[in-house]
Amino acid sequence: MYLYNLGKVSWQESQLIYHALARMGREALALLSPASPYVCAGYHQGLDQEVDLDFCQTRHIPIFRREVGGGTVYLDGNQLFFQLIIHPDNPVVPLSKDSFYRKFLGPVVNTYRRIGIQAEFKPVNDVIVNARKISGTGVGEIGDCLVFVGNLILDFNYEMMSRVLKVPDEKFRDKVHKTMEENLTTIRRELGETRASAWDEASLNNIMIEEFKPLLGSLTPRGIDSELQSKIDELGGWMLSGDWLYRKGRKISDREVRIRAGIKVVERMHKATGGLIRTSYEDREGRFANVSITGDFFCYPDEGVSRLESMLEGKSKDDVHQVLTQFYSAHEVETPGIGIDDWLVVFRD
Amino acid sequence: MELEGYNLPDDLYYQEGHFWIKKEDDYLVMGMDDFAQQMAGLVVYIQLPAEGKKLKAGKKFAKVESGKWLGKVFAPVNGELISSNQDLETKPTLINEDCYGQGWMYKIKPDDMAELDNLIKGPEAVKEWLLADIEKYKTT
């Protein structure tokens, strides 16, 4: 297997290299990071629905659509990418997805531990420290290869991450920003500025190589040769084109931003007979937090809405029907044209 | 057939990659089998190609995403896609809820119905194949 230890590359190459290697069927571990920031959307996403395109254009932030799943991310040089390109029939590849992530996130967990961060693997595909995520990962089947991509996070621009997303309103954006700060951490946050400064891209990647070697066998260093360059150029022709970038994505009726496994910020709307119900909340391991209910429906008495918000706080999503029954029976609340089934539309998955 | 928690109906044909195929008059219906949907976890996206797409047996014709894994769907036979289940566009989890019913994925007009013979069919063959896969997944 080849090792591409490339350091800083252009933002385009930071994505095109693994797409090219996979299509060439060349097994490799690539370690690199982008020289400038960009937004990277998941394969199935519709950019007009998920990314604040005006903001990105104004700020000259380029956008890429990867052939790997997951959501939109803001990427920059403080995130050190690892990209494993491997044939599915390579004997070191586990068959099950859970085992695949467990095995190949091992080197990432170990690298963090070697620099003093007590990281742990959290199924299916997260690396966490004290319940906070510290690596984003995904797998795509590209060409005849599996491509496993992820990052070591030296530092993270929470502000820009929440800014580049298309969101229904600024309140929702604030919720995303706050939840991300609470649930995503970085090497700098964990070690502090002074200790973190002892680790740069080269030293961290050297540890990554040492940790990946026992799993992958010998790694032969290689640079970008003419064959790879030509594939990168060929792919760039269409992966950077408007046709690929703005292709039709998944239709979304709700807005959900996944922060890490078990944590997401949700906004849902439902047009009931009695009017529009709009809710936003955090789903924390299946429990409601920071529930907000708005809309153009009537509720008697007025304070019924804030009472329902309070009643849902901390409750399991499995108990939502019970909470709603209690809300209507114990508090003499009336919501003309809106019944329990309508609330279930916005509060159940 | 129910085997180690996986339900694989006897009257269906199966593809190695764990998709089921059912013969309906002169066309085929295809979907993800129970083993695949359990292994995948919640399905978040299914590519639904337009009708008329030419399919080549064993070649990729769509993608499916679940649990941060973007995988491929391979054509079970040579033929033409005659429809995709549009309900999956807004509710891909129908595959998890009802993989043999509302969660069907594609309808295919095969060039030659005899190509079904290349798929896995019959309780004995399905049992042998499923048990081997369960074992492989356990050990790796």
Tab-separated table of C-alpha atoms in Angstrom, chain A residues 11 38-48 51 53 61-66 237-249:
chain	number	residue	atom	x	y	z
A	11	TRP	CA	-8.495	22.743	-1.310
A	38	TYR	CA	-13.931	25.484	1.808
A	39	VAL	CA	-17.329	23.928	2.352
A	40	CYS	CA	-17.769	20.244	1.632
A	41	ALA	CA	-21.271	18.814	1.146
A	42	GLY	CA	-22.358	15.184	1.394
A	43	TYR	CA	-23.161	13.171	-1.717
A	44	HIS	CA	-26.925	13.294	-1.350
A	45	GLN	CA	-27.330	16.899	-0.303
A	46	GLY	CA	-29.025	19.588	-2.368
A	47	LEU	CA	-26.761	22.603	-1.980
A	48	ASP	CA	-29.593	25.113	-2.343
A	51	VAL	CA	-25.687	25.605	2.203
A	53	LEU	CA	-24.800	29.917	-1.063
A	61	ILE	CA	-15.635	30.238	0.102
A	62	PRO	CA	-15.584	27.475	-2.515
A	63	ILE	CA	-17.882	24.465	-2.281
A	64	PHE	CA	-17.229	20.822	-3.076
A	65	ARG	CA	-19.566	17.834	-3.228
A	66	ARG	CA	-17.854	14.623	-2.117
A	237	GLY	CA	-13.231	18.787	-14.762
A	238	TRP	CA	-16.591	17.471	-13.661
A	239	MET	CA	-16.447	17.437	-9.840
A	240	LEU	CA	-15.857	21.195	-9.866
A	241	SER	CA	-18.493	21.800	-12.518
A	242	GLY	CA	-21.902	23.290	-11.802
A	243	ASP	CA	-23.602	20.145	-13.085
A	244	TRP	CA	-22.046	18.006	-10.358
A	245	LEU	CA	-22.098	20.628	-7.652
A	246	TYR	CA	-25.698	21.710	-8.061
A	247	ARG	CA	-27.185	18.365	-9.020
A	248	LYS	CA	-30.540	17.546	-7.513
A	249	GLY	CA	-30.184	16.455	-3.918
